[in-house]
mmCIF file of C-alpha atoms in Angstrom:
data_model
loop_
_atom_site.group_PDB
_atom_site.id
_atom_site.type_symbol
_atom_site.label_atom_id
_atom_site.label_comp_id
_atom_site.label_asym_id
_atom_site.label_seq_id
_atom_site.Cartn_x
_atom_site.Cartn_y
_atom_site.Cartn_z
ATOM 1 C CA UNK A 370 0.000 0.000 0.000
ATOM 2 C CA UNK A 371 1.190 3.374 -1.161
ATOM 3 C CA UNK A 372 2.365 5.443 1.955
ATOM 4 C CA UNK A 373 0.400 7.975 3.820
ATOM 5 C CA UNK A 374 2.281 11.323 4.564
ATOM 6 C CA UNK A 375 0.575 14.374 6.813
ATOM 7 C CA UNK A 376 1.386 17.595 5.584
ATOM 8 C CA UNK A 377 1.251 20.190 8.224
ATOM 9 C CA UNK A 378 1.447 24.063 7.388
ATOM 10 C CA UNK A 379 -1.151 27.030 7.732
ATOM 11 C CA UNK A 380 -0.057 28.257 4.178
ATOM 12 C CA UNK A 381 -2.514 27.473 1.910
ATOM 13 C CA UNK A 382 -0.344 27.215 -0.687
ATOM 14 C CA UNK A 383 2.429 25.326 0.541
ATOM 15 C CA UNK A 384 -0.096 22.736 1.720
ATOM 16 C CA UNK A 385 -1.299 22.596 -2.133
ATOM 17 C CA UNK A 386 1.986 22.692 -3.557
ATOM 18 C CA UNK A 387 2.943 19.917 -1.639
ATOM 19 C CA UNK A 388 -0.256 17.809 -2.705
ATOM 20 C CA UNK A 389 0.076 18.606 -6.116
ATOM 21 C CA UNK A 390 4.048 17.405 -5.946
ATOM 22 C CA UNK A 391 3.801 14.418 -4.037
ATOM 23 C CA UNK A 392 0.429 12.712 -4.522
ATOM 24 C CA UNK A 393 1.943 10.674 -7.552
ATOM 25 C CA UNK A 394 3.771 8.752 -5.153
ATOM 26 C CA UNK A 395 1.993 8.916 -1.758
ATOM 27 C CA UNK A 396 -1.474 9.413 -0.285
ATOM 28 C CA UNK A 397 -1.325 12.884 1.119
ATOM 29 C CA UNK A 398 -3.253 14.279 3.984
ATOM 30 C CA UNK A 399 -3.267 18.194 5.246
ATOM 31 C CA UNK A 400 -3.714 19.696 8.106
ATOM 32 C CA UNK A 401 -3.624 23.939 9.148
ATOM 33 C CA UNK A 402 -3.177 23.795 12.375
ATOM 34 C CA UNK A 403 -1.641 21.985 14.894
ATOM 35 C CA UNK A 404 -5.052 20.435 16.444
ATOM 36 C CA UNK A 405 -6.272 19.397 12.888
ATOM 37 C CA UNK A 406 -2.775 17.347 12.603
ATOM 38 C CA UNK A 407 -2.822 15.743 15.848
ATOM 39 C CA UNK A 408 -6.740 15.027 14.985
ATOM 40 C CA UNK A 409 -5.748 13.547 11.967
ATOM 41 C CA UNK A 410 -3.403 10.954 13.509
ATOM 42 C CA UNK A 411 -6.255 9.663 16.321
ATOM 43 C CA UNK A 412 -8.899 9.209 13.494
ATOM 44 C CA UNK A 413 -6.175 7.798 11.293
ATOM 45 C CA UNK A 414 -4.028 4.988 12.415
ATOM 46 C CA UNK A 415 -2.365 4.851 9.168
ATOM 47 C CA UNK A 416 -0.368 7.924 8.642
ATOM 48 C CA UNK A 417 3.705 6.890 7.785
ATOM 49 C CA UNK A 418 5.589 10.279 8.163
ATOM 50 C CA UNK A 419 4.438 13.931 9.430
ATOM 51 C CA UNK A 420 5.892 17.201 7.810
ATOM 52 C CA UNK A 421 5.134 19.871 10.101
ATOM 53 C CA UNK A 422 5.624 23.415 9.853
ATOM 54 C CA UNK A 423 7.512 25.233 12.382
ATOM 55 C CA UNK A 424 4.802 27.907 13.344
ATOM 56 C CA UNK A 425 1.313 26.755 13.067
ATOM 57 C CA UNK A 426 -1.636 29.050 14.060
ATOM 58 C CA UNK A 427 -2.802 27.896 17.016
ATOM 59 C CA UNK A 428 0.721 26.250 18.555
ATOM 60 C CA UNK A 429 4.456 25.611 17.646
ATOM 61 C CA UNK A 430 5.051 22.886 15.183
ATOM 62 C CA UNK A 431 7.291 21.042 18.079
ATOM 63 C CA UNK A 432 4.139 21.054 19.839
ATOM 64 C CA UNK A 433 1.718 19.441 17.089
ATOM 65 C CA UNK A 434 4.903 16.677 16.811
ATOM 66 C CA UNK A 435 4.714 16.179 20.629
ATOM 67 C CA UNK A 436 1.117 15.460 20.107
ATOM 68 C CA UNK A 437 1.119 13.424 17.408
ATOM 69 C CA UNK A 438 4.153 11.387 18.847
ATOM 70 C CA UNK A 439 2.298 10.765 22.057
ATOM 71 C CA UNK A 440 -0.434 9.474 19.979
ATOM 72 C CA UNK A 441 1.794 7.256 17.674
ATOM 73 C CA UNK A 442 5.286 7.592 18.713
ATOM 74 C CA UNK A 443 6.586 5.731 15.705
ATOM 75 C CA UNK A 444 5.922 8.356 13.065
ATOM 76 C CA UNK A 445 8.944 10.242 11.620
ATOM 77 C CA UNK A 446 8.248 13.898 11.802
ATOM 78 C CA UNK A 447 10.019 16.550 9.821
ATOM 79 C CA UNK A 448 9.829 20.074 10.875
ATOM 80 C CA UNK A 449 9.875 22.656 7.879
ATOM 81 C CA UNK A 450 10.671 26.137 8.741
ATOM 82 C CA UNK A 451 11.115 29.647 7.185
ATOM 83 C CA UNK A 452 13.161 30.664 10.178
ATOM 84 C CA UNK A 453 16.877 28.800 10.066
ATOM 85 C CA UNK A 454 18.629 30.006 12.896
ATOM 86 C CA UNK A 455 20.335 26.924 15.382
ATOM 87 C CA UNK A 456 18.280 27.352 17.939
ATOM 88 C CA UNK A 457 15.254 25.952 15.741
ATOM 89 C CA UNK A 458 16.989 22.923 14.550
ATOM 90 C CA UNK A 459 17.997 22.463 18.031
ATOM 91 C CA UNK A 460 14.723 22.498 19.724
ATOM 92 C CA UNK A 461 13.110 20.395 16.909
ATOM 93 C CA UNK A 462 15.756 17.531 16.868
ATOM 94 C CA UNK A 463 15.499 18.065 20.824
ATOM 95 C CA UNK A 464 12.010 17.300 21.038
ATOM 96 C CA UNK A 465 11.822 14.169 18.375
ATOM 97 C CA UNK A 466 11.834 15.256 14.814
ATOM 98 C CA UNK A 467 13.884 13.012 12.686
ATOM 99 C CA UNK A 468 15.070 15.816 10.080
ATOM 100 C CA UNK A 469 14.585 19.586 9.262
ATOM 101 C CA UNK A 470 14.189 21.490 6.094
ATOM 102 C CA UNK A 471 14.888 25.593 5.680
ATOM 103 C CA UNK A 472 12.460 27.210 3.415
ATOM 104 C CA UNK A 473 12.579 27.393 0.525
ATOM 105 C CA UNK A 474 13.228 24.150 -0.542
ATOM 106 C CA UNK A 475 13.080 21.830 -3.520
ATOM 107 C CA UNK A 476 10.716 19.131 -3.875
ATOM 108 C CA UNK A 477 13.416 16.641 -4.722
ATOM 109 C CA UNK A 478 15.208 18.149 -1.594
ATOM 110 C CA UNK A 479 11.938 16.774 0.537
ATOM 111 C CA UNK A 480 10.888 13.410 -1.580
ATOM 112 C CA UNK A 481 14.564 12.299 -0.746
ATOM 113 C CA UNK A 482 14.057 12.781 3.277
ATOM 114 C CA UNK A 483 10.354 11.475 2.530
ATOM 115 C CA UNK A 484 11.883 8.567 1.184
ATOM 116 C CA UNK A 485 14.777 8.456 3.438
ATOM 117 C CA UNK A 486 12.653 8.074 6.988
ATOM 118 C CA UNK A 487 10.282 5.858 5.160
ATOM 119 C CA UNK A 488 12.663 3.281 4.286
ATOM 120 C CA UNK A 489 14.027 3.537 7.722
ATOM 121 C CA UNK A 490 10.541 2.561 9.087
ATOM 122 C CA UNK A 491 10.326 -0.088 7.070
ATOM 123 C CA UNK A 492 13.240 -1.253 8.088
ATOM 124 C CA UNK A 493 12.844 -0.789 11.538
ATOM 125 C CA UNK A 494 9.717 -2.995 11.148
ATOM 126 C CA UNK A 495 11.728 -5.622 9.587
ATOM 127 C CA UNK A 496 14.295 -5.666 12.366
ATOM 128 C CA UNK A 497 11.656 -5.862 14.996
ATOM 129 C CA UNK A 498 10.218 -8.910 13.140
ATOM 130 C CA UNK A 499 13.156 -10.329 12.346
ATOM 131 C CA UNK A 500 14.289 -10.106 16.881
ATOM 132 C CA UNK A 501 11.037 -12.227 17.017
ATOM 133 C CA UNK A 502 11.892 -14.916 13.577
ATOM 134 C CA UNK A 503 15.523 -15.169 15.532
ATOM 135 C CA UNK A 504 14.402 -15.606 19.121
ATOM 136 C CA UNK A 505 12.223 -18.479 17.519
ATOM 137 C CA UNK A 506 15.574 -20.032 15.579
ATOM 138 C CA UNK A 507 17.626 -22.427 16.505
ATOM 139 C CA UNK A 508 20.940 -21.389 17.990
ATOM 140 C CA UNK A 509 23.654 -20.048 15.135
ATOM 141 C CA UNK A 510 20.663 -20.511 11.988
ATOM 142 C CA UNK A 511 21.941 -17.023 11.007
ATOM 143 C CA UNK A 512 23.454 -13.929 11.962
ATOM 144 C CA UNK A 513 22.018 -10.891 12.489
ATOM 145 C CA UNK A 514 23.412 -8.077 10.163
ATOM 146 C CA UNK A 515 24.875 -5.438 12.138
ATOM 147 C CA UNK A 516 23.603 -2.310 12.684
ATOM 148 C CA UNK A 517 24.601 0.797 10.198
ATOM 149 C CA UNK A 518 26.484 3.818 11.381
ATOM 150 C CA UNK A 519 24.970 7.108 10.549
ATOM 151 C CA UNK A 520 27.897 8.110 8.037
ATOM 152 C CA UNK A 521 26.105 4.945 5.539
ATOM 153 C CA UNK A 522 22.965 6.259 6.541
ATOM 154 C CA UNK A 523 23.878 9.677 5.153
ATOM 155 C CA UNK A 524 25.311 8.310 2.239
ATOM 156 C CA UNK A 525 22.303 6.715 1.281
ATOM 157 C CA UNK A 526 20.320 9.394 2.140
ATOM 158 C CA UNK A 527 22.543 11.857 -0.674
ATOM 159 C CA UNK A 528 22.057 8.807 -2.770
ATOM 160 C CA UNK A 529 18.389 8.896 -2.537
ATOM 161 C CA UNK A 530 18.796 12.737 -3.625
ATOM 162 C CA UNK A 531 20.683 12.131 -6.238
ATOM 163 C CA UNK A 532 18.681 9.100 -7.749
ATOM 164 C CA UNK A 533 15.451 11.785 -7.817
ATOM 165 C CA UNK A 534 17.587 14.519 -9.060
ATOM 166 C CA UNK A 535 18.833 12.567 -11.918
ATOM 167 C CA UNK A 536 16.457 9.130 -12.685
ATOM 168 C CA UNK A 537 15.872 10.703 -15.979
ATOM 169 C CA UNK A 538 19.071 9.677 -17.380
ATOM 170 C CA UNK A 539 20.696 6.726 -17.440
ATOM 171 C CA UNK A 540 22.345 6.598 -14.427
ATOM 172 C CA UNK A 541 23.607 3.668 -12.679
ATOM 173 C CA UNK A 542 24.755 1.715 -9.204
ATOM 174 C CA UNK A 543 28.197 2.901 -10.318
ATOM 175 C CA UNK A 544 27.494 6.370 -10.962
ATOM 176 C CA UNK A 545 25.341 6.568 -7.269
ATOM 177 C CA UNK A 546 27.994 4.854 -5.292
ATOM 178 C CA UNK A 547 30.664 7.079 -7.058
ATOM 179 C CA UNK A 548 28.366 10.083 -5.963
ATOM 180 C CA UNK A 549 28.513 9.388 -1.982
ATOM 181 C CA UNK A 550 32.248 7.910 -2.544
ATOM 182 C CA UNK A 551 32.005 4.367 -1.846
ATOM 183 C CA UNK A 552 32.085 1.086 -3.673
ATOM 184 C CA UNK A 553 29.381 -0.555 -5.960
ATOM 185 C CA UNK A 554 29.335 -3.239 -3.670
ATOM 186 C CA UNK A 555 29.394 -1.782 -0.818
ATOM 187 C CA UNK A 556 26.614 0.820 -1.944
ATOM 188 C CA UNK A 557 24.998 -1.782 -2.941
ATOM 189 C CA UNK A 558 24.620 -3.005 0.614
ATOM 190 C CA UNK A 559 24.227 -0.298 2.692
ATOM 191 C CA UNK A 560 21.032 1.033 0.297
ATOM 192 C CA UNK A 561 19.409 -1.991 0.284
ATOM 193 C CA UNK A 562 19.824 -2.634 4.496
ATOM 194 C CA UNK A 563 18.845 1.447 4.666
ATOM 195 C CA UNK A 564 16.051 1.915 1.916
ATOM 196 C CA UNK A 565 14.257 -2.081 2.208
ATOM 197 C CA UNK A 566 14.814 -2.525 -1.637
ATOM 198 C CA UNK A 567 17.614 -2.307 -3.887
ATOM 199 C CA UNK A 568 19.097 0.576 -6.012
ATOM 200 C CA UNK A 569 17.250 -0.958 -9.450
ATOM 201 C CA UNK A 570 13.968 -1.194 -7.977
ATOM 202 C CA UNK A 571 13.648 2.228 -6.220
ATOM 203 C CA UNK A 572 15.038 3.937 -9.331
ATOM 204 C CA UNK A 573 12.473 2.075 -11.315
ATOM 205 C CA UNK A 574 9.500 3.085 -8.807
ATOM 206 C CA UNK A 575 10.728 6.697 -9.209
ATOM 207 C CA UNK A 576 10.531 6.376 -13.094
ATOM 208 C CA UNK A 577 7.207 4.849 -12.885
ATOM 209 C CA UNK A 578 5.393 6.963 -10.535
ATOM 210 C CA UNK A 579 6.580 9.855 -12.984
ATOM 211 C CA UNK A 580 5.352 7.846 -15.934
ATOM 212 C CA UNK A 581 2.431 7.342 -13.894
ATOM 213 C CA UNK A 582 1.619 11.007 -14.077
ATOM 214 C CA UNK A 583 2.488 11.278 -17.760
ATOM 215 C CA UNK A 584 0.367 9.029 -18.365
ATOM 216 C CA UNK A 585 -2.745 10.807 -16.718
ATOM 217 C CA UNK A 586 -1.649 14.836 -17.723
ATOM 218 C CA UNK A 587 -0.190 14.535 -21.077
ATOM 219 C CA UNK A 588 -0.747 13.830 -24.391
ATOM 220 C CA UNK A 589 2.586 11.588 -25.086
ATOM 221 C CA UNK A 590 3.192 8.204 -26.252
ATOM 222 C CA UNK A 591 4.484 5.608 -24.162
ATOM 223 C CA UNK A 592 7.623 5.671 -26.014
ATOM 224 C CA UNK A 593 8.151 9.489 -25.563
ATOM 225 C CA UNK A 594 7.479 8.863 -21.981
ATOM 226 C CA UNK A 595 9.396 6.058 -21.548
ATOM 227 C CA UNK A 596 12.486 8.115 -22.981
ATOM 228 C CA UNK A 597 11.321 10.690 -20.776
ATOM 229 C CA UNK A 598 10.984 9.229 -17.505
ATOM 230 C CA UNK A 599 14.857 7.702 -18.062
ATOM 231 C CA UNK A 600 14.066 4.422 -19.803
ATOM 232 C CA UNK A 601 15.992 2.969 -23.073
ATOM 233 C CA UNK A 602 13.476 1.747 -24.841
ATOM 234 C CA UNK A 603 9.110 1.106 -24.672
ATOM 235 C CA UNK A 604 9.586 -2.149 -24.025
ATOM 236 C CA UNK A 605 11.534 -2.395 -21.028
ATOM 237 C CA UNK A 606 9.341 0.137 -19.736
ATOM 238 C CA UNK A 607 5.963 -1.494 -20.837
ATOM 239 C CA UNK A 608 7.337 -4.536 -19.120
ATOM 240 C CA UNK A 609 8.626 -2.946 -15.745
ATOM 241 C CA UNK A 610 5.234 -0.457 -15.581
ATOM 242 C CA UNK A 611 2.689 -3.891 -16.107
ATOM 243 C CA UNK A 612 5.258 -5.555 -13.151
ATOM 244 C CA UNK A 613 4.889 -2.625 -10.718
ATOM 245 C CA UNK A 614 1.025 -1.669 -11.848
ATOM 246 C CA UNK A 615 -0.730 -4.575 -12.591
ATOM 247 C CA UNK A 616 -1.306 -2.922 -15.821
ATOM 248 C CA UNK A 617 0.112 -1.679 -19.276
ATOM 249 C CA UNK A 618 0.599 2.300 -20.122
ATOM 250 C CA UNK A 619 -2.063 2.055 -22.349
ATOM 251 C CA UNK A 620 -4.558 0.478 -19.599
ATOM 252 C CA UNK A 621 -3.542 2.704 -17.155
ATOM 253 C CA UNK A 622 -4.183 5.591 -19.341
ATOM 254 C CA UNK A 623 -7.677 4.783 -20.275
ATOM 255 C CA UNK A 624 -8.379 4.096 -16.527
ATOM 256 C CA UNK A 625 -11.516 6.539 -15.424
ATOM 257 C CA UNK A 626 -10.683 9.823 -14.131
ATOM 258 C CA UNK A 627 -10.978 10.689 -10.384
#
């Protein structure tokens, strides 16, 4: 199931910039104020990640996280903020949020930290299940893999920015792991412990979800998309989009309108 992300800001159109942005690849839900957001997570119990903005109109944005993370403390908040003095990213990392972004920012800039806290979810999730699979095992079936330090987490994470900066070209492990200075293989590794999948198959979900909205806004082929969207040929991409959709281009396309 396609993520759920909260989008918390009381500027109208930052809240509809965001929508329009992200809603190819996740379910978006928006809140104004801090007491909508936290209302949001106790009706919902499926919202993945909260982006928050600093200064909401009826408290701080620290606040609304404190209230949504007493609600669900497993959701990764990040706190957005026109105002970029220390103090700020201080109080907000302080208080729980996972990241922080300085207005203005790029879209890329927040689909990669998006991304980023998701995967680590995920794969928080899998550890947890996998304590449970292990206590169950008998003695020395496997070894756990070991933890990662935050220097590979950050590398993946500038490898996540780099794969949404640049998936329309034809860029590949090599020219990510050369990016964030470390070895195919061992890029190799640390993205797919970090992000839950490996390099191939999130660059192809970022090339589809764009092909995805193609599809639905414009009047190109398949082939021109496919080209677009960073594929070599239709056919790869006609095979990869039926794998990840359940259906062709051509189906999707002619699917009703919302």
């Amino acid at each position: 199931m396609t993520s759920q992300i909260l989008i918390a800001d009381d500027d109208p159109a930052v809240l509809d910039w965001c929508v329009q942005c992200l809603s190819d690849a996740y379910r978006v839900v928006t809140a104004q104020t801090g007491r909508d957001a936290i209302e949001h997570v106790k009706r919902s119990k499926d919202i993945d990640l909260a982006v928050i903005d600093y200064r909401l109109a009826d408290m701080s944005g620290v606040e609304a996280m404190t209230g949504i993370k007493d609600l669900e403390p497993s959701i990764p908040a990040i706190i957005i903020t026109g105002y970029g003095d220390e103090d700020v990213a201080v109080e907000s990392f302080r208080s729980g949020a996972r990241d922080y972004l300085k207005k203005p920012f790029s879209i890329s800039e927040l689909t990669s930290k998006i991304d980023f806290y998701l995967a680590l979810r995920h794969a928080d999730k899998q550890r947890r299940k996998n304590v449970i699979h292990e206590a169950d095992a008998p003695e020395g079936s496997g070894p756990r893999p070991p933890e990662m330090t935050l220097s590979q987490y950050r590398k993946v994470q500038l490898a996540v920015r780099f794969i949404n900066d640049h998936y329309k070209t034809a860029i590949s492990l090599d020219d990510a792991a050369r990016e964030v200075g470390v070895s195919p293989a061992h890029f190799s590794r640390i993205f797919k412990k970090a992000m839950g999948l490996s390099y191939h198959v999130y660059l192809n979900n970022r090339r589809i979800a764009k092909a995805q909205n193609l599809l639905r806004t414009s009047a190109m082929s398949a082939a021109e998309i496919a080209l677009t969207v960073g594929f070599a040929d239709a056919t790869g991409f006609g095979r990869i989009f039926k794998k990840l959709t359940g259906r062709t281009p051509s189906e999707y396309r002619n699917l009703p309108k919302k």
